[in-house]
PDB file of C-alpha atoms in Angstrom:
ATOM      1  CA  MET A   1       0.000   0.000   0.000  1.00  0.00           C
ATOM      2  CA  ILE A   2       2.889   2.341   0.786  1.00  0.00           C
ATOM      3  CA  GLU A   3       4.364   1.809  -2.682  1.00  0.00           C
ATOM      4  CA  ARG A   4       0.999   2.502  -4.274  1.00  0.00           C
ATOM      5  CA  ILE A   5       0.658   5.835  -2.433  1.00  0.00           C
ATOM      6  CA  ILE A   6       4.137   6.849  -3.556  1.00  0.00           C
ATOM      7  CA  ASP A   7       3.541   5.659  -7.135  1.00  0.00           C
ATOM      8  CA  ASP A   8       0.238   7.560  -7.381  1.00  0.00           C
ATOM      9  CA  TYR A   9       1.854  10.794  -6.209  1.00  0.00           C
ATOM     10  CA  ILE A  10       4.896  10.438  -8.464  1.00  0.00           C
ATOM     11  CA  GLY A  11       2.649   9.518 -11.386  1.00  0.00           C
ATOM     12  CA  GLU A  12       0.654  12.714 -10.876  1.00  0.00           C
ATOM     13  CA  VAL A  13       3.848  14.779 -10.752  1.00  0.00           C
ATOM     14  CA  THR A  14       5.425  13.219 -13.861  1.00  0.00           C
ATOM     15  CA  LYS A  15       2.343  12.713 -16.045  1.00  0.00           C
ATOM     16  CA  ASP A  16       3.317  15.479 -18.503  1.00  0.00           C
ATOM     17  CA  MET A  17       7.033  14.627 -18.671  1.00  0.00           C
ATOM     18  CA  GLY A  18       8.948  12.745 -21.310  1.00  0.00           C
ATOM     19  CA  ALA A  19      10.131   9.180 -20.680  1.00  0.00           C
ATOM     20  CA  SER A  20      13.711  10.106 -19.792  1.00  0.00           C
ATOM     21  CA  GLN A  21      12.774  12.971 -17.496  1.00  0.00           C
ATOM     22  CA  ARG A  22       9.946  10.936 -15.936  1.00  0.00           C
ATOM     23  CA  SER A  23      12.354   8.172 -14.933  1.00  0.00           C
ATOM     24  CA  GLU A  24      14.906  10.598 -13.465  1.00  0.00           C
ATOM     25  CA  VAL A  25      12.353  12.644 -11.526  1.00  0.00           C
ATOM     26  CA  ALA A  26      10.534   9.546 -10.271  1.00  0.00           C
ATOM     27  CA  LYS A  27      13.762   8.133  -8.866  1.00  0.00           C
ATOM     28  CA  GLU A  28      14.632  11.454  -7.236  1.00  0.00           C
ATOM     29  CA  LEU A  29      11.197  11.916  -5.656  1.00  0.00           C
ATOM     30  CA  ARG A  30      10.988   8.331  -4.443  1.00  0.00           C
ATOM     31  CA  THR A  31      14.364   8.673  -2.703  1.00  0.00           C
ATOM     32  CA  HIS A  32      13.286  11.937  -1.112  1.00  0.00           C
ATOM     33  CA  ILE A  33       9.959  10.545   0.107  1.00  0.00           C
ATOM     34  CA  LEU A  34      11.485   7.395   1.595  1.00  0.00           C
ATOM     35  CA  ASP A  35      14.379   9.263   3.226  1.00  0.00           C
ATOM     36  CA  SER A  36      12.009  11.839   4.717  1.00  0.00           C
ATOM     37  CA  ALA A  37       9.668   9.091   5.916  1.00  0.00           C
ATOM     38  CA  GLU A  38      12.531   7.216   7.609  1.00  0.00           C
ATOM     39  CA  ALA A  39      13.716  10.415   9.294  1.00  0.00           C
ATOM     40  CA  MET A  40      10.203  11.182  10.511  1.00  0.00           C
ATOM     41  CA  ALA A  41       9.691   7.619  11.740  1.00  0.00           C
ATOM     42  CA  ALA A  42      13.012   7.673  13.592  1.00  0.00           C
ATOM     43  CA  GLU A  43      12.074  10.951  15.236  1.00  0.00           C
ATOM     44  CA  ARG A  44       8.767   9.476  16.396  1.00  0.00           C
ATOM     45  CA  LYS A  45      10.422   6.129  17.244  1.00  0.00           C
ATOM     46  CA  VAL A  46       7.951   4.178  15.109  1.00  0.00           C
ATOM     47  CA  ALA A  47       8.090   2.187  11.879  1.00  0.00           C
ATOM     48  CA  VAL A  48       7.367   3.750   8.501  1.00  0.00           C
ATOM     49  CA  ASP A  49       3.669   3.364   7.733  1.00  0.00           C
ATOM     50  CA  GLU A  50       1.020   4.817   5.438  1.00  0.00           C
ATOM     51  CA  ALA A  51       0.318   7.737   7.770  1.00  0.00           C
ATOM     52  CA  ILE A  52       3.954   8.852   7.730  1.00  0.00           C
ATOM     53  CA  ILE A  53       4.170   8.512   3.935  1.00  0.00           C
ATOM     54  CA  ARG A  54       1.014  10.588   3.533  1.00  0.00           C
ATOM     55  CA  GLN A  55       2.397  13.196   5.946  1.00  0.00           C
ATOM     56  CA  VAL A  56       5.628  13.460   3.968  1.00  0.00           C
ATOM     57  CA  ILE A  57       3.718  13.875   0.701  1.00  0.00           C
ATOM     58  CA  GLU A  58       1.448  16.460   2.286  1.00  0.00           C
ATOM     59  CA  ASN A  59       4.490  18.410   3.469  1.00  0.00           C
ATOM     60  CA  MET A  60       5.904  18.374  -0.062  1.00  0.00           C
ATOM     61  CA  GLY A  61       2.808  20.052  -1.431  1.00  0.00           C
ATOM     62  CA  PRO A  62       0.452  19.473  -4.392  1.00  0.00           C
ATOM     63  CA  ALA A  63       1.736  17.434  -7.324  1.00  0.00           C
ATOM     64  CA  GLU A  64       1.223  20.425  -9.651  1.00  0.00           C
ATOM     65  CA  LYS A  65       3.585  22.540  -7.542  1.00  0.00           C
ATOM     66  CA  ILE A  66       6.308  19.874  -7.617  1.00  0.00           C
ATOM     67  CA  ALA A  67       5.845  19.325 -11.370  1.00  0.00           C
ATOM     68  CA  ALA A  68       6.427  23.042 -11.912  1.00  0.00           C
ATOM     69  CA  MET A  69       9.930  22.594 -10.456  1.00  0.00           C
ATOM     70  CA  TYR A  70      10.812  20.352 -13.419  1.00  0.00           C
ATOM     71  CA  PRO A  71      10.084  22.275 -16.646  1.00  0.00           C
ATOM     72  CA  SER A  72       9.405  20.145 -19.713  1.00  0.00           C
ATOM     73  CA  ARG A  73       8.195  20.749 -23.234  1.00  0.00           C
ATOM     74  CA  GLU A  74       4.724  19.667 -22.210  1.00  0.00           C
ATOM     75  CA  THR A  75       4.570  21.998 -19.206  1.00  0.00           C
ATOM     76  CA  LEU A  76       6.266  24.921 -20.963  1.00  0.00           C
ATOM     77  CA  PHE A  77       2.996  26.362 -22.276  1.00  0.00           C
ATOM     78  CA  LYS A  78       1.111  25.768 -19.012  1.00  0.00           C
ATOM     79  CA  ASN A  79       3.227  28.270 -17.102  1.00  0.00           C
ATOM     80  CA  HIS A  80       1.365  31.273 -15.635  1.00  0.00           C
ATOM     81  CA  MET A  81       3.857  33.697 -17.178  1.00  0.00           C
ATOM     82  CA  TRP A  82       3.212  32.195 -20.607  1.00  0.00           C
ATOM     83  CA  LYS A  83      -0.508  32.665 -20.040  1.00  0.00           C
ATOM     84  CA  ALA A  84       0.204  36.307 -19.232  1.00  0.00           C
ATOM     85  CA  VAL A  85       1.995  36.636 -22.576  1.00  0.00           C
ATOM     86  CA  GLN A  86      -0.986  35.098 -24.342  1.00  0.00           C
ATOM     87  CA  ALA A  87      -3.318  37.516 -22.553  1.00  0.00           C
ATOM     88  CA  LEU A  88      -1.199  40.506 -23.613  1.00  0.00           C
ATOM     89  CA  VAL A  89      -1.181  39.270 -27.207  1.00  0.00           C
ATOM     90  CA  GLY A  90      -4.971  38.958 -27.084  1.00  0.00           C
ATOM     91  CA  ILE A  91      -5.328  42.502 -25.734  1.00  0.00           C
ATOM     92  CA  ALA A  92      -2.970  43.863 -28.412  1.00  0.00           C
ATOM     93  CA  VAL A  93      -4.923  42.108 -31.174  1.00  0.00           C
ATOM     94  CA  ALA A  94      -8.197  43.451 -29.754  1.00  0.00           C
ATOM     95  CA  PHE A  95      -6.820  47.009 -29.790  1.00  0.00           C
ATOM     96  CA  LEU A  96      -5.649  46.587 -33.391  1.00  0.00           C
ATOM     97  CA  ILE A  97      -9.092  45.346 -34.420  1.00  0.00           C
ATOM     98  CA  VAL A  98     -10.712  48.362 -32.756  1.00  0.00           C
ATOM     99  CA  ALA A  99      -8.270  50.702 -34.536  1.00  0.00           C
ATOM    100  CA  ALA A 100      -9.006  49.040 -37.878  1.00  0.00           C
ATOM    101  CA  LEU A 101     -12.774  49.288 -37.354  1.00  0.00           C
ATOM    102  CA  LEU A 102     -12.520  52.957 -36.372  1.00  0.00           C
ATOM    103  CA  SER A 103     -10.469  53.690 -39.479  1.00  0.00           C
ATOM    104  CA  LEU A 104     -13.030  51.937 -41.670  1.00  0.00           C
ATOM    105  CA  VAL A 105     -16.104  53.506 -40.060  1.00  0.00           C
ATOM    106  CA  ALA A 106     -14.811  57.075 -39.817  1.00  0.00           C
ATOM    107  CA  PRO A 107     -11.694  57.496 -41.967  1.00  0.00           C
ATOM    108  CA  GLY A 108      -9.793  60.700 -41.274  1.00  0.00           C
ATOM    109  CA  GLN A 109     -11.911  61.576 -38.226  1.00  0.00           C
ATOM    110  CA  VAL A 110     -10.400  59.314 -35.602  1.00  0.00           C
ATOM    111  CA  ASP A 111      -6.696  59.886 -36.135  1.00  0.00           C
ATOM    112  CA  ALA A 112      -6.017  60.822 -32.479  1.00  0.00           C
ATOM    113  CA  PRO A 113      -7.707  57.725 -30.938  1.00  0.00           C
ATOM    114  CA  VAL A 114      -6.036  55.485 -33.523  1.00  0.00           C
ATOM    115  CA  ARG A 115      -2.620  56.963 -32.707  1.00  0.00           C
ATOM    116  CA  THR A 116      -3.296  56.396 -29.016  1.00  0.00           C
ATOM    117  CA  ILE A 117      -4.284  52.781 -29.694  1.00  0.00           C
ATOM    118  CA  ILE A 118      -1.128  52.226 -31.769  1.00  0.00           C
ATOM    119  CA  MET A 119       0.957  53.665 -28.933  1.00  0.00           C
ATOM    120  CA  VAL A 120      -0.717  51.310 -26.440  1.00  0.00           C
ATOM    121  CA  VAL A 121      -0.190  48.344 -28.774  1.00  0.00           C
ATOM    122  CA  SER A 122       3.489  49.288 -29.163  1.00  0.00           C
ATOM    123  CA  ALA A 123       3.888  49.319 -25.376  1.00  0.00           C
ATOM    124  CA  LEU A 124       2.121  45.955 -25.153  1.00  0.00           C
ATOM    125  CA  ALA A 125       4.403  44.531 -27.843  1.00  0.00           C
ATOM    126  CA  LEU A 126       7.450  45.648 -25.886  1.00  0.00           C
ATOM    127  CA  ALA A 127       6.001  44.103 -22.720  1.00  0.00           C
ATOM    128  CA  ILE A 128       5.367  40.841 -24.588  1.00  0.00           C
ATOM    129  CA  VAL A 129       8.975  40.732 -25.809  1.00  0.00           C
ATOM    130  CA  VAL A 130      10.383  41.430 -22.334  1.00  0.00           C
ATOM    131  CA  ILE A 131       8.122  38.930 -20.544  1.00  0.00           C
ATOM    132  CA  SER A 132       8.791  36.264 -23.195  1.00  0.00           C
ATOM    133  CA  ALA A 133      12.538  36.785 -22.835  1.00  0.00           C
ATOM    134  CA  ILE A 134      12.289  36.474 -19.049  1.00  0.00           C
ATOM    135  CA  PHE A 135      10.081  33.402 -19.383  1.00  0.00           C
ATOM    136  CA  MET A 136      12.502  31.656 -21.747  1.00  0.00           C
ATOM    137  CA  ALA A 137      15.478  32.576 -19.555  1.00  0.00           C
ATOM    138  CA  ILE A 138      13.744  31.078 -16.517  1.00  0.00           C
ATOM    139  CA  TYR A 139      12.792  27.972 -18.465  1.00  0.00           C
ATOM    140  CA  PHE A 140      16.290  27.286 -19.776  1.00  0.00           C
ATOM    141  CA  TYR A 141      17.817  28.070 -16.384  1.00  0.00           C
ATOM    142  CA  GLU A 142      15.492  25.689 -14.573  1.00  0.00           C
ATOM    143  CA  SER A 143      15.584  22.906 -17.173  1.00  0.00           C
ATOM    144  CA  ARG A 144      19.386  22.719 -17.016  1.00  0.00           C
ATOM    145  CA  LEU A 145      19.690  22.880 -13.253  1.00  0.00           C
ATOM    146  CA  LYS A 146      21.403  19.730 -11.941  1.00  0.00           C
ATOM    147  CA  ALA A 147      20.532  19.960  -8.262  1.00  0.00           C
ATOM    148  CA  THR A 148      18.618  17.771  -5.863  1.00  0.00           C
ATOM    149  CA  TYR A 149      14.926  18.255  -5.284  1.00  0.00           C
ATOM    150  CA  GLU A 150      15.465  19.928  -1.904  1.00  0.00           C
ATOM    151  CA  GLU A 151      17.946  22.422  -3.369  1.00  0.00           C
ATOM    152  CA  ARG A 152      15.621  23.276  -6.233  1.00  0.00           C
ATOM    153  CA  LEU A 153      12.659  23.869  -3.951  1.00  0.00           C
ATOM    154  CA  ARG A 154      14.682  25.938  -1.492  1.00  0.00           C
ATOM    155  CA  ARG A 155      16.278  28.049  -4.238  1.00  0.00           C
ATOM    156  CA  LEU A 156      13.007  28.719  -6.048  1.00  0.00           C
ATOM    157  CA  ASN A 157      11.310  29.825  -2.837  1.00  0.00           C
ATOM    158  CA  LYS A 158      14.110  32.261  -1.999  1.00  0.00           C
ATOM    159  CA  SER A 159      15.296  33.417  -5.417  1.00  0.00           C
ATOM    160  CA  LEU A 160      12.944  36.374  -5.774  1.00  0.00           C
ATOM    161  CA  SER A 161      13.656  37.667  -2.259  1.00  0.00           C
ATOM    162  CA  ASP A 162      17.434  37.204  -2.550  1.00  0.00           C
ATOM    163  CA  MET A 163      19.162  40.345  -3.855  1.00  0.00           C
ATOM    164  CA  THR A 164      22.035  38.232  -5.246  1.00  0.00           C
ATOM    165  CA  SER A 165      19.835  35.724  -7.114  1.00  0.00           C
ATOM    166  CA  PRO A 166      20.509  35.641 -10.896  1.00  0.00           C
ATOM    167  CA  LEU A 167      16.751  35.305 -11.427  1.00  0.00           C
ATOM    168  CA  LYS A 168      16.011  38.398  -9.322  1.00  0.00           C
ATOM    169  CA  VAL A 169      18.820  40.309 -11.060  1.00  0.00           C
ATOM    170  CA  ALA A 170      17.500  39.335 -14.508  1.00  0.00           C
ATOM    171  CA  LEU A 171      13.967  40.428 -13.618  1.00  0.00           C
ATOM    172  CA  SER A 172      15.188  43.736 -12.183  1.00  0.00           C
ATOM    173  CA  ILE A 173      17.306  44.509 -15.259  1.00  0.00           C
ATOM    174  CA  ALA A 174      14.430  43.624 -17.604  1.00  0.00           C
ATOM    175  CA  MET A 175      12.106  45.957 -15.702  1.00  0.00           C
ATOM    176  CA  VAL A 176      14.643  48.813 -15.850  1.00  0.00           C
ATOM    177  CA  ILE A 177      15.165  48.334 -19.601  1.00  0.00           C
ATOM    178  CA  PHE A 178      11.409  48.209 -20.163  1.00  0.00           C
ATOM    179  CA  TRP A 179      10.890  51.414 -18.155  1.00  0.00           C
ATOM    180  CA  LEU A 180      13.708  53.259 -19.964  1.00  0.00           C
ATOM    181  CA  ALA A 181      12.358  52.187 -23.343  1.00  0.00           C
ATOM    182  CA  ILE A 182       8.848  53.396 -22.527  1.00  0.00           C
ATOM    183  CA  ILE A 183       9.961  56.735 -21.074  1.00  0.00           C
ATOM    184  CA  ASN A 184      12.401  57.486 -23.928  1.00  0.00           C
ATOM    185  CA  LEU A 185      10.209  56.380 -26.823  1.00  0.00           C
ATOM    186  CA  PHE A 186       6.749  57.459 -25.738  1.00  0.00           C
ATOM    187  CA  TRP A 187       7.026  60.294 -23.209  1.00  0.00           C
ATOM    188  CA  GLN A 188       5.771  62.831 -25.780  1.00  0.00           C
ATOM    189  CA  GLN A 189       2.754  60.666 -26.583  1.00  0.00           C
ATOM    190  CA  ILE A 190       1.536  59.847 -23.068  1.00  0.00           C
ATOM    191  CA  PRO A 191      -2.133  60.924 -23.196  1.00  0.00           C
ATOM    192  CA  PHE A 192      -4.245  62.344 -20.392  1.00  0.00           C
ATOM    193  CA  LEU A 193      -8.041  62.565 -20.427  1.00  0.00           C
ATOM    194  CA  MET A 194      -9.293  66.019 -19.433  1.00  0.00           C
ATOM    195  CA  GLY A 195     -12.609  65.191 -17.816  1.00  0.00           C
ATOM    196  CA  LEU A 196     -15.207  62.627 -18.805  1.00  0.00           C
ATOM    197  CA  GLU A 197     -17.592  65.309 -20.091  1.00  0.00           C
ATOM    198  CA  GLU A 198     -15.028  66.979 -22.358  1.00  0.00           C
ATOM    199  CA  GLY A 199     -13.479  63.720 -23.494  1.00  0.00           C
ATOM    200  CA  ARG A 200     -10.448  65.678 -24.689  1.00  0.00           C
ATOM    201  CA  MET A 201      -7.030  64.042 -24.740  1.00  0.00           C
ATOM    202  CA  ILE A 202      -3.971  66.184 -23.991  1.00  0.00           C
ATOM    203  CA  SER A 203      -0.293  65.386 -23.602  1.00  0.00           C
ATOM    204  CA  LEU A 204       0.686  64.620 -20.005  1.00  0.00           C
ATOM    205  CA  LEU A 205       4.212  66.057 -20.303  1.00  0.00           C
ATOM    206  CA  THR A 206       5.582  69.265 -21.801  1.00  0.00           C
ATOM    207  CA  PRO A 207       8.822  69.619 -23.828  1.00  0.00           C
ATOM    208  CA  ASP A 208      10.516  70.707 -20.575  1.00  0.00           C
ATOM    209  CA  PHE A 209      10.616  67.034 -19.639  1.00  0.00           C
ATOM    210  CA  THR A 210      13.485  66.436 -22.066  1.00  0.00           C
ATOM    211  CA  GLY A 211      15.825  68.006 -19.519  1.00  0.00           C
ATOM    212  CA  PHE A 212      15.169  65.104 -17.148  1.00  0.00           C
ATOM    213  CA  LEU A 213      15.748  62.273 -19.646  1.00  0.00           C
ATOM    214  CA  PRO A 214      19.591  62.209 -19.424  1.00  0.00           C
ATOM    215  CA  TYR A 215      19.402  61.894 -15.638  1.00  0.00           C
ATOM    216  CA  ILE A 216      16.718  59.202 -15.826  1.00  0.00           C
ATOM    217  CA  ASN A 217      18.833  57.237 -18.319  1.00  0.00           C
ATOM    218  CA  LEU A 218      21.925  57.666 -16.141  1.00  0.00           C
ATOM    219  CA  LEU A 219      20.090  56.341 -13.075  1.00  0.00           C
ATOM    220  CA  GLY A 220      18.762  53.424 -15.124  1.00  0.00           C
ATOM    221  CA  ALA A 221      22.213  52.530 -16.464  1.00  0.00           C
ATOM    222  CA  CYS A 222      23.744  52.739 -12.973  1.00  0.00           C
ATOM    223  CA  THR A 223      20.950  50.538 -11.606  1.00  0.00           C
ATOM    224  CA  ILE A 224      21.701  47.875 -14.246  1.00  0.00           C
ATOM    225  CA  VAL A 225      25.408  47.994 -13.350  1.00  0.00           C
ATOM    226  CA  ALA A 226      24.585  47.675  -9.637  1.00  0.00           C
ATOM    227  CA  GLU A 227      22.357  44.663 -10.306  1.00  0.00           C
ATOM    228  CA  LEU A 228      25.114  42.968 -12.318  1.00  0.00           C
ATOM    229  CA  LEU A 229      27.594  43.585  -9.507  1.00  0.00           C
ATOM    230  CA  PHE A 230      25.425  41.400  -7.243  1.00  0.00           C
ATOM    231  CA  VAL A 231      26.238  38.472  -9.549  1.00  0.00           C
ATOM    232  CA  PHE A 232      29.898  39.142 -10.315  1.00  0.00           C
ATOM    233  CA  LEU A 233      31.219  40.884  -7.189  1.00  0.00           C
ATOM    234  CA  ARG A 234      32.018  38.910  -4.048  1.00  0.00           C
ATOM    235  CA  GLN A 235      31.590  41.923  -1.740  1.00  0.00           C
ATOM    236  CA  LYS A 236      27.795  42.120  -1.955  1.00  0.00           C
ATOM    237  CA  TRP A 237      27.652  45.157   0.318  1.00  0.00           C
ATOM    238  CA  VAL A 238      29.167  47.301  -2.457  1.00  0.00           C
ATOM    239  CA  PRO A 239      26.257  47.012  -4.951  1.00  0.00           C
ATOM    240  CA  ALA A 240      23.801  47.213  -2.039  1.00  0.00           C
ATOM    241  CA  ILE A 241      25.255  50.600  -1.059  1.00  0.00           C
ATOM    242  CA  ILE A 242      25.249  51.683  -4.716  1.00  0.00           C
ATOM    243  CA  GLU A 243      21.566  50.768  -5.025  1.00  0.00           C
ATOM    244  CA  SER A 244      20.795  52.669  -1.828  1.00  0.00           C
ATOM    245  CA  ALA A 245      22.571  55.738  -3.237  1.00  0.00           C
ATOM    246  CA  LEU A 246      20.694  55.356  -6.543  1.00  0.00           C
ATOM    247  CA  ASN A 247      17.392  55.325  -4.675  1.00  0.00           C
ATOM    248  CA  VAL A 248      18.367  58.556  -2.954  1.00  0.00           C
ATOM    249  CA  GLY A 249      19.308  59.940  -6.377  1.00  0.00           C
ATOM    250  CA  SER A 250      15.913  58.876  -7.752  1.00  0.00           C
ATOM    251  CA  ALA A 251      14.183  60.608  -4.830  1.00  0.00           C
ATOM    252  CA  LEU A 252      16.153  63.799  -5.544  1.00  0.00           C
ATOM    253  CA  LEU A 253      15.297  63.573  -9.260  1.00  0.00           C
ATOM    254  CA  ILE A 254      11.587  63.248  -8.480  1.00  0.00           C
ATOM    255  CA  ALA A 255      11.895  66.171  -6.059  1.00  0.00           C
ATOM    256  CA  TRP A 256      13.329  68.168  -8.970  1.00  0.00           C
ATOM    257  CA  VAL A 257      10.414  67.060 -11.165  1.00  0.00           C
ATOM    258  CA  TYR A 258       8.065  68.113  -8.342  1.00  0.00           C
ATOM    259  CA  LEU A 259       9.582  71.605  -8.265  1.00  0.00           C
ATOM    260  CA  ALA A 260       9.896  72.083 -12.032  1.00  0.00           C
ATOM    261  CA  PHE A 261       6.556  70.346 -12.741  1.00  0.00           C
ATOM    262  CA  PRO A 262       7.026  69.623 -16.482  1.00  0.00           C
ATOM    263  CA  PHE A 263       3.363  68.680 -16.885  1.00  0.00           C
ATOM    264  CA  SER A 264       0.641  70.179 -19.030  1.00  0.00           C
ATOM    265  CA  PRO A 265      -0.361  73.735 -17.979  1.00  0.00           C
ATOM    266  CA  GLU A 266      -3.944  72.873 -18.894  1.00  0.00           C
ATOM    267  CA  PHE A 267      -4.395  70.756 -15.780  1.00  0.00           C
ATOM    268  CA  THR A 268      -6.939  71.903 -13.239  1.00  0.00           C
ATOM    269  CA  PRO A 269      -5.729  72.711  -9.693  1.00  0.00           C
ATOM    270  CA  LEU A 270      -7.199  69.402  -8.474  1.00  0.00           C
ATOM    271  CA  ILE A 271      -5.307  67.342 -11.062  1.00  0.00           C
ATOM    272  CA  THR A 272      -2.115  69.275 -10.342  1.00  0.00           C
ATOM    273  CA  ALA A 273      -2.490  68.608  -6.611  1.00  0.00           C
ATOM    274  CA  MET A 274      -3.082  64.885  -7.212  1.00  0.00           C
ATOM    275  CA  ILE A 275       0.053  64.631  -9.375  1.00  0.00           C
ATOM    276  CA  LYS A 276       2.118  66.389  -6.727  1.00  0.00           C
ATOM    277  CA  VAL A 277       0.813  64.034  -4.018  1.00  0.00           C
ATOM    278  CA  ALA A 278       1.775  61.055  -6.221  1.00  0.00           C
ATOM    279  CA  LEU A 279       5.268  62.506  -6.686  1.00  0.00           C
ATOM    280  CA  LEU A 280       5.654  62.994  -2.918  1.00  0.00           C
ATOM    281  CA  LEU A 281       4.618  59.372  -2.341  1.00  0.00           C
ATOM    282  CA  CYS A 282       7.230  58.261  -4.905  1.00  0.00           C
ATOM    283  CA  ILE A 283       9.893  60.260  -3.074  1.00  0.00           C
ATOM    284  CA  LEU A 284       8.892  58.628   0.218  1.00  0.00           C
ATOM    285  CA  GLY A 285       8.948  55.175  -1.385  1.00  0.00           C
ATOM    286  CA  PHE A 286      12.439  55.649  -2.821  1.00  0.00           C
ATOM    287  CA  LEU A 287      13.780  56.910   0.513  1.00  0.00           C
ATOM    288  CA  MET A 288      12.273  53.936   2.374  1.00  0.00           C
ATOM    289  CA  ASP A 289      13.753  51.544  -0.199  1.00  0.00           C
ATOM    290  CA  ALA A 290      17.120  53.303   0.154  1.00  0.00           C
ATOM    291  CA  ALA A 291      17.031  52.775   3.914  1.00  0.00           C
ATOM    292  CA  GLN A 292      16.138  49.102   3.448  1.00  0.00           C
ATOM    293  CA  LYS A 293      18.991  48.535   0.988  1.00  0.00           C
ATOM    294  CA  LEU A 294      21.405  50.374   3.288  1.00  0.00           C
ATOM    295  CA  TRP A 295      20.396  48.008   6.097  1.00  0.00           C
ATOM    296  CA  LYS A 296      20.984  45.016   3.818  1.00  0.00           C
ATOM    297  CA  ALA A 297      24.373  46.456   2.853  1.00  0.00           C
ATOM    298  CA  ALA A 298      25.285  46.538   6.539  1.00  0.00           C
ATOM    299  CA  GLN A 299      24.155  42.902   6.878  1.00  0.00           C
ATOM    300  CA  PHE A 300      26.238  41.913   3.845  1.00  0.00           C
ATOM    301  CA  PHE A 301      29.268  43.722   5.254  1.00  0.00           C
ATOM    302  CA  ILE A 302      28.983  42.225   8.761  1.00  0.00           C
ATOM    303  CA  HIS A 303      27.549  38.755   8.149  1.00  0.00           C
ATOM    304  CA  GLY A 304      28.075  38.118   4.447  1.00  0.00           C
ATOM    305  CA  SER A 305      24.319  37.881   3.722  1.00  0.00           C
ATOM    306  CA  PRO A 306      21.013  38.948   5.304  1.00  0.00           C
ATOM    307  CA  GLU A 307      20.109  35.283   5.873  1.00  0.00           C
ATOM    308  CA  LYS A 308      23.197  34.674   8.009  1.00  0.00           C
ATOM    309  CA  SER A 309      22.398  37.686  10.166  1.00  0.00           C
ATOM    310  CA  LYS A 310      19.034  36.141  11.071  1.00  0.00           C
ATOM    311  CA  ALA A 311      20.766  33.021  12.311  1.00  0.00           C
ATOM    312  CA  VAL A 312      23.093  34.955  14.603  1.00  0.00           C
TER     313      VAL A 312
END
């Protein structure tokens, strides 16, 4: 009966895998289950029975969660990130259809909405490319990982919270590149709706915003360098301090934007006040993040990593 319980669980985990991968994963999981069951039985000073096997399997989690730790061709297109890409593609296609219909129904009269739709579709296309690249990088990284089941599970659970994780670094760099691309390519075309009754679209930013672009690009480039240092530099406290300083720099840049206010002069006092409140919240957020990264830099410097400091 014990073997049947184990076989049923392993079969559920490996049902979408190829023959070679299924055999390897089944052997790995069986070893883990039996070793964990023996350890649990020894701790309780009893023999391994069905209850202990079921407890071990319950502790491991649902079969779908374990299967996700072993990417395969069959599971590649079942990933949530891939579904997000499909959703973005669907939205982009829907926008293009709407633009085409508007052009057919009222040619020459809907140029502004069509341009706005094309801008949105362009941003979606860029997001699709970035997310797809991240998705493929994660897939290839995971599919070639030659570690035990316990190491895989532990690494995946901590990778996004670990500042030095290659996965976290890759995601951070992709987000910075995406943001820089959007702000440099489309800042002149960012629309703003002036009231539901008027239904008039105006540009959010004025030409004065061009003076901020070099500093935004510089901060973005420095952020990418700092993220890469987490991977290649042994002294992790150095990039942590750099990131803290960059957050302070970002807060100062937003404070400059707050004072210069390179936004449309057509805004009502209420809209202007709301934008200024949002900018103040951004400044506060950057300063809080700077303090957090400075604290982590101290942990890196003293203990080598934040995790080790918790164990002290």
